[in-house]
Coordinates of C-alpha atoms and ligand atoms in Angstrom, one line a residue:
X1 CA 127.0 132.8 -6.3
X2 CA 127.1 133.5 -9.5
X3 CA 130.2 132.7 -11.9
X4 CA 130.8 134.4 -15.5
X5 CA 133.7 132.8 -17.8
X6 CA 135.1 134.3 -20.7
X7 CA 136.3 133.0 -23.6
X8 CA 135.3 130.3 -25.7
X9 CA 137.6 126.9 -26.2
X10 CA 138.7 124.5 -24.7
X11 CA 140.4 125.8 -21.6
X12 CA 136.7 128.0 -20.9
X13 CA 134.8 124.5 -21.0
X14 CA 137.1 122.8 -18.7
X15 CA 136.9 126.1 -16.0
X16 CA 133.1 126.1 -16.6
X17 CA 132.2 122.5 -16.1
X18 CA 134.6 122.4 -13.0
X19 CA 133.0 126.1 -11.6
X20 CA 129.7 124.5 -12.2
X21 CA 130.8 121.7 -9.9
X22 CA 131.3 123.7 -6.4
X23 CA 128.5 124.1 -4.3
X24 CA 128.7 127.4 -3.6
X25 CA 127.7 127.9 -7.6
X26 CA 124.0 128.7 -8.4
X27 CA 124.8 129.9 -11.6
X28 CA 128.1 130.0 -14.6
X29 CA 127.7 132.0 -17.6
X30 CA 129.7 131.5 -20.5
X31 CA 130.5 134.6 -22.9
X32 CA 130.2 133.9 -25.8
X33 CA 130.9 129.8 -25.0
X34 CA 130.5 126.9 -27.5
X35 CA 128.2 124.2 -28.0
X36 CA 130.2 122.1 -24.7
X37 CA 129.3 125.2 -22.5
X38 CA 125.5 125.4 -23.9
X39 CA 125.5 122.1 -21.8
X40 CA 127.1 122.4 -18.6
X41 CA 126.7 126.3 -18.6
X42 CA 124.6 129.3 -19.9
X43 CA 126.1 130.7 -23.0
X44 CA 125.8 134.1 -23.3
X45 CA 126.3 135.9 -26.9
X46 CA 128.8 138.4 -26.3
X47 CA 132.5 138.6 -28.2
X48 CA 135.0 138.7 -25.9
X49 CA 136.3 141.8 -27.4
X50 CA 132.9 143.6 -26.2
X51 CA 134.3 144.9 -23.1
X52 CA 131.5 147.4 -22.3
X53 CA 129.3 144.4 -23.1
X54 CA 130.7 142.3 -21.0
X55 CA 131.1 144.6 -18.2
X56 CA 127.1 145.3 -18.6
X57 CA 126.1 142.1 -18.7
X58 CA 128.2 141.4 -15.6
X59 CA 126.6 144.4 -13.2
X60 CA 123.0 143.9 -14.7
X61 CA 123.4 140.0 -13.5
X62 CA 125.0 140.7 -10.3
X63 CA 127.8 138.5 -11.5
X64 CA 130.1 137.5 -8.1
X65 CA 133.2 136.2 -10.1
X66 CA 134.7 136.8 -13.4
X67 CA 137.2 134.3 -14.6
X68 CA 139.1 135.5 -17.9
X69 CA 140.0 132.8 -20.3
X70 CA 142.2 134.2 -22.9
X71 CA 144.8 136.0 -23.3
X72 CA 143.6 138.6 -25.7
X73 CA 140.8 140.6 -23.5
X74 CA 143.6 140.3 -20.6
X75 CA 146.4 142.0 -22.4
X76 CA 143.8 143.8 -23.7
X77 CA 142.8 145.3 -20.1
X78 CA 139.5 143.7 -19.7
X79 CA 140.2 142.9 -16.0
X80 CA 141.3 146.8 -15.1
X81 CA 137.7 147.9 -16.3
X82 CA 135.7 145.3 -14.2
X83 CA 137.7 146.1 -11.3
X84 CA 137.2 150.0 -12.2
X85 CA 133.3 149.1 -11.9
X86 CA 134.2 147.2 -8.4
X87 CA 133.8 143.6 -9.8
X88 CA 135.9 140.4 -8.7
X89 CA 137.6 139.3 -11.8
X90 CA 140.3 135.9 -12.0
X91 CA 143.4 137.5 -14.0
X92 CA 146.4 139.9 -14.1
X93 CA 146.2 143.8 -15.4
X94 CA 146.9 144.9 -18.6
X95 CA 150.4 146.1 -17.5
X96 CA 151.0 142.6 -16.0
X97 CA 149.9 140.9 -19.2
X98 CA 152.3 142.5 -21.1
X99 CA 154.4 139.4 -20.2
X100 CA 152.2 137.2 -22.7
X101 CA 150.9 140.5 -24.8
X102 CA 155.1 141.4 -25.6
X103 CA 158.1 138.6 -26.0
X104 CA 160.5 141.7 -26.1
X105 CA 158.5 143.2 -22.5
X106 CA 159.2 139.3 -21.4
X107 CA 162.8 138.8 -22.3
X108 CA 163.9 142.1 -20.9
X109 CA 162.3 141.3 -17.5
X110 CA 163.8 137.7 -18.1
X111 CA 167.2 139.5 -18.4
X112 CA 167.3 142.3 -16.3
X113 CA 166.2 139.5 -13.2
X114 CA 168.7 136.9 -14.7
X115 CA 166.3 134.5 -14.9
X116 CA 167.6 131.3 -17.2
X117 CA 166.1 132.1 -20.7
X118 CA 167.9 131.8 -24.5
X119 CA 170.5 134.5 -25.8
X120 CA 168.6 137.0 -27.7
X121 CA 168.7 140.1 -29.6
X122 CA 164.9 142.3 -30.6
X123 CA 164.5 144.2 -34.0
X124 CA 162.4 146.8 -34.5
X125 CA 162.4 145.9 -39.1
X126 CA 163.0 143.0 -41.2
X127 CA 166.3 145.0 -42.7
X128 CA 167.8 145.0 -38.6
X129 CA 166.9 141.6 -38.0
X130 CA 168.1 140.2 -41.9
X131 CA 171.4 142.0 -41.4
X132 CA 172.2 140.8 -38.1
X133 CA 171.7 137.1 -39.6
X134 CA 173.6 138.0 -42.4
X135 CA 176.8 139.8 -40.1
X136 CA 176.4 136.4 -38.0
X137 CA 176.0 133.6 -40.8
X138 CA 177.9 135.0 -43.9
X139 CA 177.9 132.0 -46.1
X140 CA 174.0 131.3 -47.9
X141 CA 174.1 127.8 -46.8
X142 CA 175.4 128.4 -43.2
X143 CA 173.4 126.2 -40.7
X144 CA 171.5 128.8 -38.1
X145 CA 170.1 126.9 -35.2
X146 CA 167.5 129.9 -34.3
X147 CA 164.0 130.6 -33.4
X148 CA 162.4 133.9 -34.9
X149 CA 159.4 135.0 -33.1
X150 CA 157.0 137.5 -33.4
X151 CA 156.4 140.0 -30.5
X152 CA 153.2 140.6 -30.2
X153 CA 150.1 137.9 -30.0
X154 CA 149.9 135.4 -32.8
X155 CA 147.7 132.5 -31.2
X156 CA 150.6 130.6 -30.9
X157 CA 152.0 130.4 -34.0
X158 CA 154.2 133.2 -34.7
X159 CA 157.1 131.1 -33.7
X160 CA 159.2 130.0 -36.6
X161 CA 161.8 127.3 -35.6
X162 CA 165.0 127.4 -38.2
X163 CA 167.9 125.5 -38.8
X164 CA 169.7 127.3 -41.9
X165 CA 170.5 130.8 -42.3
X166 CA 168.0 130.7 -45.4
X167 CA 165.1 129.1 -42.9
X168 CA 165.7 132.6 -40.8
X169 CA 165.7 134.8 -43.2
X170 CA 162.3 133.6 -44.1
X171 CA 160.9 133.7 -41.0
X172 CA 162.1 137.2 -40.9
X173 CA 160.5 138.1 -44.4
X174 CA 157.2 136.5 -43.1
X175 CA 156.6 137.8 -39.5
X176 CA 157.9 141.4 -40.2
X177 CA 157.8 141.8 -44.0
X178 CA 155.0 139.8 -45.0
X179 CA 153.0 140.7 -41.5
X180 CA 151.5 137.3 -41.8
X181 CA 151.0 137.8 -37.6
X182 CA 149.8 141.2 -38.3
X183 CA 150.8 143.8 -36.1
X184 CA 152.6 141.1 -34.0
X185 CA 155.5 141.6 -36.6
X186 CA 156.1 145.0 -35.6
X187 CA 159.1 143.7 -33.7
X188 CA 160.4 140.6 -33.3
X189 CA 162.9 138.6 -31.6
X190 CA 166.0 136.1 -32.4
X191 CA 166.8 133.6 -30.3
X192 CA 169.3 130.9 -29.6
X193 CA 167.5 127.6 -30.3
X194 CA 167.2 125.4 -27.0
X195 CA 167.5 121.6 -26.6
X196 CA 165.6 119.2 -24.3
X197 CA 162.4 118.4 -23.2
X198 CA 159.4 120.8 -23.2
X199 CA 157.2 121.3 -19.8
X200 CA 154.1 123.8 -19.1
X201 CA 154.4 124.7 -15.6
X202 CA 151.5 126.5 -14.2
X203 CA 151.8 128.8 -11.0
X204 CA 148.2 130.3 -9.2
X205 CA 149.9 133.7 -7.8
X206 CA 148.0 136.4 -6.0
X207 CA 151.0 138.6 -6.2
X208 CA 152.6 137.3 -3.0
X209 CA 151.7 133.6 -2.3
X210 CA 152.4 131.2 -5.3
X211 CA 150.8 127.7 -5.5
X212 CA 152.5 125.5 -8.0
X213 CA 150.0 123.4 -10.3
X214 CA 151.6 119.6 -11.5
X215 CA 153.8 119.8 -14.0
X216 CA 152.0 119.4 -17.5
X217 CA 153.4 118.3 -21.1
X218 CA 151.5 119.8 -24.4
X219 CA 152.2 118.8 -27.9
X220 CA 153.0 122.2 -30.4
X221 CA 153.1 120.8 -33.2
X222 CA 150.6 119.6 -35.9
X223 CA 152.1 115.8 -36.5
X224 CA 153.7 112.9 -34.6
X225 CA 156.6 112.9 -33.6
X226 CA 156.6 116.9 -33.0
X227 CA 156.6 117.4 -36.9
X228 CA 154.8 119.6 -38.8
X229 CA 154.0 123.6 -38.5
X230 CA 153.1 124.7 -34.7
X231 CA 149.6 124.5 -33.2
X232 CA 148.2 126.6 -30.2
X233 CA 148.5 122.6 -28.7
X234 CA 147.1 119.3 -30.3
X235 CA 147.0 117.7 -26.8
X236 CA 148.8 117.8 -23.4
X237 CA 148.8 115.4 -20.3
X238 CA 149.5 115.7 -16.7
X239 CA 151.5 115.2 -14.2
X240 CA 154.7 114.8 -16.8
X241 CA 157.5 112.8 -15.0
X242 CA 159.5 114.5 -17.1
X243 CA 159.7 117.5 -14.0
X244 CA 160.3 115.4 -10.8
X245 CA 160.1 117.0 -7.3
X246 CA 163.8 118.3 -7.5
X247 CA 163.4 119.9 -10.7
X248 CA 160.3 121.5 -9.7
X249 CA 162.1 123.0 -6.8
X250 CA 164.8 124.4 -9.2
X251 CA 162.2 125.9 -11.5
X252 CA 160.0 127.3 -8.2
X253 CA 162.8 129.1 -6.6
X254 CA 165.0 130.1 -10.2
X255 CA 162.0 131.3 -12.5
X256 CA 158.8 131.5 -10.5
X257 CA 159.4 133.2 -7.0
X258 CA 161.6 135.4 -9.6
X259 CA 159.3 136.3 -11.8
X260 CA 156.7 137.5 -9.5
X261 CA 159.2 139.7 -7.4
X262 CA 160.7 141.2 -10.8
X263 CA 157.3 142.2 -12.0
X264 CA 156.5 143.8 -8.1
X265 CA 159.0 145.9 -9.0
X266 CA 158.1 146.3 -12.4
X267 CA 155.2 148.1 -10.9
X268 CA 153.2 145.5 -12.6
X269 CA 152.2 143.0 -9.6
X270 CA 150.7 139.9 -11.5
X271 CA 147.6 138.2 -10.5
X272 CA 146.4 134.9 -11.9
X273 CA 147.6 131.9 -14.0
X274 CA 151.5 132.2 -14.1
X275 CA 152.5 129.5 -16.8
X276 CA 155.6 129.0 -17.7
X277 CA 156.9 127.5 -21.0
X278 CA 159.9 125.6 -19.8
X279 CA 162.8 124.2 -22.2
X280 CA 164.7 121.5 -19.6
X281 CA 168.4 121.8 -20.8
X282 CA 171.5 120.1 -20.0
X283 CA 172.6 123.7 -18.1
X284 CA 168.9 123.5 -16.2
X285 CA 165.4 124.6 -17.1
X286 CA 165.2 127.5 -19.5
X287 CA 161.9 130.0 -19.8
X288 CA 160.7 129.4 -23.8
X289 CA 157.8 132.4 -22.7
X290 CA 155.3 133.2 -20.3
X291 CA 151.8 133.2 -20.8
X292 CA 149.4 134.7 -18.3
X293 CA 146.5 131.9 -18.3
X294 CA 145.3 128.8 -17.9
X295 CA 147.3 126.4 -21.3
X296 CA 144.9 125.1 -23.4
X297 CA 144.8 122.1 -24.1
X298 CA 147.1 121.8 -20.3
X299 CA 144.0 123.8 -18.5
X300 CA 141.9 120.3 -19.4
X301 CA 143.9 117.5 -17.8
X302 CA 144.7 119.9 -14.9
X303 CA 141.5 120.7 -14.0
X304 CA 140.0 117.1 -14.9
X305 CA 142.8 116.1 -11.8
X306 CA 142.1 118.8 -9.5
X307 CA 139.9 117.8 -6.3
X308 CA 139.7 121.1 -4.6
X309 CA 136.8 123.7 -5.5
X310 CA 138.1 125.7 -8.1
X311 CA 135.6 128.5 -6.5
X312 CA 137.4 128.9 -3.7
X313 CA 141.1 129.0 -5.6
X314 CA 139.8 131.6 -7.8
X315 CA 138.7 134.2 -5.6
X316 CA 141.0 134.0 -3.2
X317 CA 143.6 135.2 -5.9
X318 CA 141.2 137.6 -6.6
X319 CA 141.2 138.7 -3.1
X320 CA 144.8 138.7 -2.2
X321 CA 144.0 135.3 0.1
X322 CA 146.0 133.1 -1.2
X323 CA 147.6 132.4 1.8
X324 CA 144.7 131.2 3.6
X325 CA 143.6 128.5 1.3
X326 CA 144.1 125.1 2.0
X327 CA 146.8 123.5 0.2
X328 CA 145.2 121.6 -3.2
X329 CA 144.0 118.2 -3.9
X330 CA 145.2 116.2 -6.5
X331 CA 143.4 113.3 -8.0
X332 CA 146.4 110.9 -7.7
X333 CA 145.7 109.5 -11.2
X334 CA 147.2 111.4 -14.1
X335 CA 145.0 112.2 -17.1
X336 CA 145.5 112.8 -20.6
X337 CA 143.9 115.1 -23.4
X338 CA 143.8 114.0 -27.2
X339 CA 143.0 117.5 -29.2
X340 CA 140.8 116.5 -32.2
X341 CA 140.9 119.3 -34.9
X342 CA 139.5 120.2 -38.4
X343 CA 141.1 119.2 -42.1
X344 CA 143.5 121.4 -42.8
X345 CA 144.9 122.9 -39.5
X346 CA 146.4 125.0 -38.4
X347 CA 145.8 126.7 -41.6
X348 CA 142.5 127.1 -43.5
X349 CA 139.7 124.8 -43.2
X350 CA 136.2 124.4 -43.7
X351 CA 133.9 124.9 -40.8
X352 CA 130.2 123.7 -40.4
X353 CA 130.6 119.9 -40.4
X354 CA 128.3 117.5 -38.5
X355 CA 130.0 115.8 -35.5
X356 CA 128.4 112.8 -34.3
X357 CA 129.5 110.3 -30.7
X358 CA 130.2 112.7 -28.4
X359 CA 127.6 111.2 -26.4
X360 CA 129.3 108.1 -26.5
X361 CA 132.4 109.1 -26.0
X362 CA 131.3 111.3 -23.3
X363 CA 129.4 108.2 -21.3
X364 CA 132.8 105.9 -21.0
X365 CA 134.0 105.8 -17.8
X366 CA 136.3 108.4 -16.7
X367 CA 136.1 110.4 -19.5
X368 CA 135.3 114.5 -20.8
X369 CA 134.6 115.9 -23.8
X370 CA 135.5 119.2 -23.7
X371 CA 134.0 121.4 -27.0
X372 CA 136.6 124.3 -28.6
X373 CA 135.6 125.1 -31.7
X374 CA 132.0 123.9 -31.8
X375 CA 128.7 125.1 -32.3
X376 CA 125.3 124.2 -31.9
X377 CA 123.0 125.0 -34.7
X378 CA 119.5 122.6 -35.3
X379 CA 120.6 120.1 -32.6
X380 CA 123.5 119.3 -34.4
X381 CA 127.3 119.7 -33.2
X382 CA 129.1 121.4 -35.9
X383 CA 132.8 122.2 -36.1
X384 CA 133.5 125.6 -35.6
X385 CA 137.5 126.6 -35.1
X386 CA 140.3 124.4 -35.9
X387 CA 141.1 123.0 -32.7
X388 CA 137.5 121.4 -31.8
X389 CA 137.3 118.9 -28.8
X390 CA 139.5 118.3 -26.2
X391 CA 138.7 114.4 -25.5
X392 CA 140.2 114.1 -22.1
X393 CA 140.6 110.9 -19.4
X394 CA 141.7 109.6 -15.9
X395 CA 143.7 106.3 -16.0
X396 CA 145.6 104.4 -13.4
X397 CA 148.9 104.8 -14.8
X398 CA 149.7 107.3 -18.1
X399 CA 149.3 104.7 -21.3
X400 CA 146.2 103.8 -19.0
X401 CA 144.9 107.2 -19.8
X402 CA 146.1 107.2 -23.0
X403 CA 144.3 104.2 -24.0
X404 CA 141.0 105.7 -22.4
X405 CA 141.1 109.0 -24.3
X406 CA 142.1 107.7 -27.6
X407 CA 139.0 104.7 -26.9
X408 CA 136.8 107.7 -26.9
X409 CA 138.1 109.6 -29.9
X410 CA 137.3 106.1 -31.5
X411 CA 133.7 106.9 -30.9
X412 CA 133.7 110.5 -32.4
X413 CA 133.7 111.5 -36.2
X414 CA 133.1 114.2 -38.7
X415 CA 134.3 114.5 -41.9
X416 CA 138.0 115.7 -42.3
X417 CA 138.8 115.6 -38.1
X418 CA 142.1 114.2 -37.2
X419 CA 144.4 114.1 -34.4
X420 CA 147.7 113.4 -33.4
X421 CA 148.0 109.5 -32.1
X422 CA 151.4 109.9 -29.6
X423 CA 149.8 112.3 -27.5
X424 CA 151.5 111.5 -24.0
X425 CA 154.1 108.9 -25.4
X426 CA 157.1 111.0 -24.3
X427 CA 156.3 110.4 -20.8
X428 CA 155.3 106.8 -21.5
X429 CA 158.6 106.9 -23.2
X430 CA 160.5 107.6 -19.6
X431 CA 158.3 105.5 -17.0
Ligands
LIG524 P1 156.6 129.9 -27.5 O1 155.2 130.4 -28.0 O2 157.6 131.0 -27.4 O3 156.5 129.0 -26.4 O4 157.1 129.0 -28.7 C1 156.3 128.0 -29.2 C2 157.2 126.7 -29.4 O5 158.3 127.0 -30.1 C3 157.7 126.2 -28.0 O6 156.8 125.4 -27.4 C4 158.9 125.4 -28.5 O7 158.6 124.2 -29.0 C5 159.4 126.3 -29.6 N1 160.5 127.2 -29.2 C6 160.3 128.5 -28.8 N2 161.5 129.1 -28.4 C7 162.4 128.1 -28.6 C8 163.8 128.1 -28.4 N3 164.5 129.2 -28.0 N4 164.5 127.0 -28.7 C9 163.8 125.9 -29.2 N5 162.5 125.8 -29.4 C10 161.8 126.9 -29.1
LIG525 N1 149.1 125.2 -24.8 C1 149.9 126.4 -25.1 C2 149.2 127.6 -24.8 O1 148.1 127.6 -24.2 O2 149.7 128.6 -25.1

């Protein structure tokens, strides 16, 4: 069969290298791809925001699966039109990916199915949301342990973490005043900071059955030590022992099974990657947000684990099968992904650098290179986006896989690429 991907980072190489994999796969087609997917996959040069393109390319082919990547062409409707035109397609409607596309859509469904989540309050200006801070911290240097964020999508980053009433009110004058998320910022929220321990867990839900994926750590911000400005994710490992089997249960059965029943009755049944950004409080796990795809980087050390064809788990979500499919299969080892990313991220930075020893890298035992931002222009590798590889490996134990990934980042280099050297410590920290 033949297998078309969409998307083009991190998350897209991992799906295509492990679709490429099942034997059931003549072809995978990556639209538009990097220079990762040129290798194990065709690329094919159209935007993700070319849905008619897409949809084209896909009927001329006689393309048997669709897997969506992003969250963008999702929330933008992408998998209504293929199924319109009778194709399979991996991922939830537009309505159902309103629960990544809207934080205000998500903690109102959150709310209204009393499903654990932070206190909040959405604003429709900046002069709503700076008088409510003002009306709740009246003295200028009043401490304000809130989080501001953006509604709309803001790849990642239009979440602003304060601790001062001054730190809020800035956040305010930047996501709705300033529009630095764009149209994002037409409404945002306020939120009660959490505390605890961060987890990404990862549901496969056809809308009725839901198979949880292993529990899986990523790393938001740009420096050790979670310093620094946020990051779609400088690196992520999995499983995290940080969600043992009881907690698991508790976030199954209070935020999971939940979820999917309140948006049945949403009139929004969800299909696809339910993934859960999970705060784990003193009071119990807390939802931080939903996102209605694979993580990336989580998507990398996930699939690096899993055994089972991915093939057959994607299209029987597609097909309302869940329930038929085998239970999955785990590589027992865990595996952990160092994100290496260009000077100057997350903000600006200069793109067309050479990257040399991915092939070494790539040739030490139990390891994979997956590309992000990269591209493949006179046989060179160049850097392309700001989060470029994804350097991911197996190990026996978690510092085992550590020490593998971060052996291989050893052999990789291009002027100005840096990454963050504690990725996976936090679990090392507990074992
Ligand atoms: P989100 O995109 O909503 O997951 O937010 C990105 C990051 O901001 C999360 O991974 C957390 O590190 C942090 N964050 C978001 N909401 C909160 C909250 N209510 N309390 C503490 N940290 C938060
Ligand atoms: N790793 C975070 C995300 O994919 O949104």
């Amino acid at each position: 069969m033949k297998v078309l991907v969409i998307g083009n980072g991190g998350r897209e190489h991992a799906l295509a290298w492990k679709i490429s994999q099942s034997p059931r796969v003549t072809e995978v087609y990556v639209a538009p791809g990097n220079a990762g997917t040129a290798i194990d996959a065709t690329n094919v040069p159209i935007p993700v925001t070319d849905q008619e393109g897409l949809l084209e390319f896909a009927k001329a082919n006689s393309i048997d699966l669709t897997v969506v990547g992003p969250e963008a062409p999702l929330v933008d409707g992408l998998v209504d039109q293929f199924e319109q035109h009778g194709l399979k397609v991996f991922g939830p409607s537009k309505a159902a990916a309103e629960l990544e596309g809207s934080k205000v859509f998500c903690k109102n469904l959150l709310h209204t199915a009393n499903i654990p989540t932070a206190t909040y309050q959405s604003f429709r200006t900046a002069e709503e949301a700076t008088r409510y801070v003002k009306e709740r911290y009246p003295e200028p240097d009043d401490a304000a342990a809130v989080v501001v964020k953006a509604d709309g999508l803001a790849a990642g980053k239009g979440v602003i973490v304060c601790d001062s009433r001054t730190e809020a009110l800035e956040a305010i004058d930047r996501i709705a005043e300033r529009k630095e998320f764009g149209a994002a910022g037409n409404e945002l929220i306020i939120e009660e900071k959490l505390v605890g321990m961060e987890a990404s867990v990862l549901a496969i839900t056809d809308g009725e059955t839901i198979i949880t994926l292993p529990a899986a750590q990523d790393h938001k911000p740009a420096s050790d030590g979670d310093l620094g400005p946020m990051t779609g994710g400088m690196g992520a490992y999995c499983p995290t022992p940080i969600v043992n089997e009881a907690m698991m249960e508790r976030i199954e059965a209070d935020v999971l099974v939940p979820v999917v029943h309140a948006m049945k009755r949403a009139r929004r049944p969800f299909k696809g990657v339910l993934y859960a950004g999970l705060m784990l409080t003193s009071s119990g796990p807390k939802v931080l947000e939903f996102n209605v795809r694979f993580g990336d980087p989580e998507c990398q050390p996930l699939l690096m684990r899993l055994k089972t064809d991915i093939v057959d788990l994607l299209e029987a979500t597609a097909d309302g099968k869940l329930s038929e499919l085998e239970p999955l299969e785990w590589d027992e080892r865990p595996s952990t992904c160092v994100v290496m990313a260009s000077e100057g991220y997350p903000g600006d930075y200069e793109k067309g650098r050479v990257i040399t020893g991915i092939e070494s890298a790539d040739a030490l035992e139990n390891v994979k290179v997956f590309h992000a931002g990269t591209k493949l222009e006179n046989d060179q590798i160049l850097n392309d986006g700001g989060r470029v590889l994804g350097v991911t490996a197996l190990g026996d134990s978690i510092s085992k896989a550590k020490l593998q990934a971060y052996k291989a980042v050893k052999e990789i280099r291009w002027l100005g690429g840096w990454c963050r050297k504690d990725i996976s410590d936090k679990a090392i920290d507990i074992s």
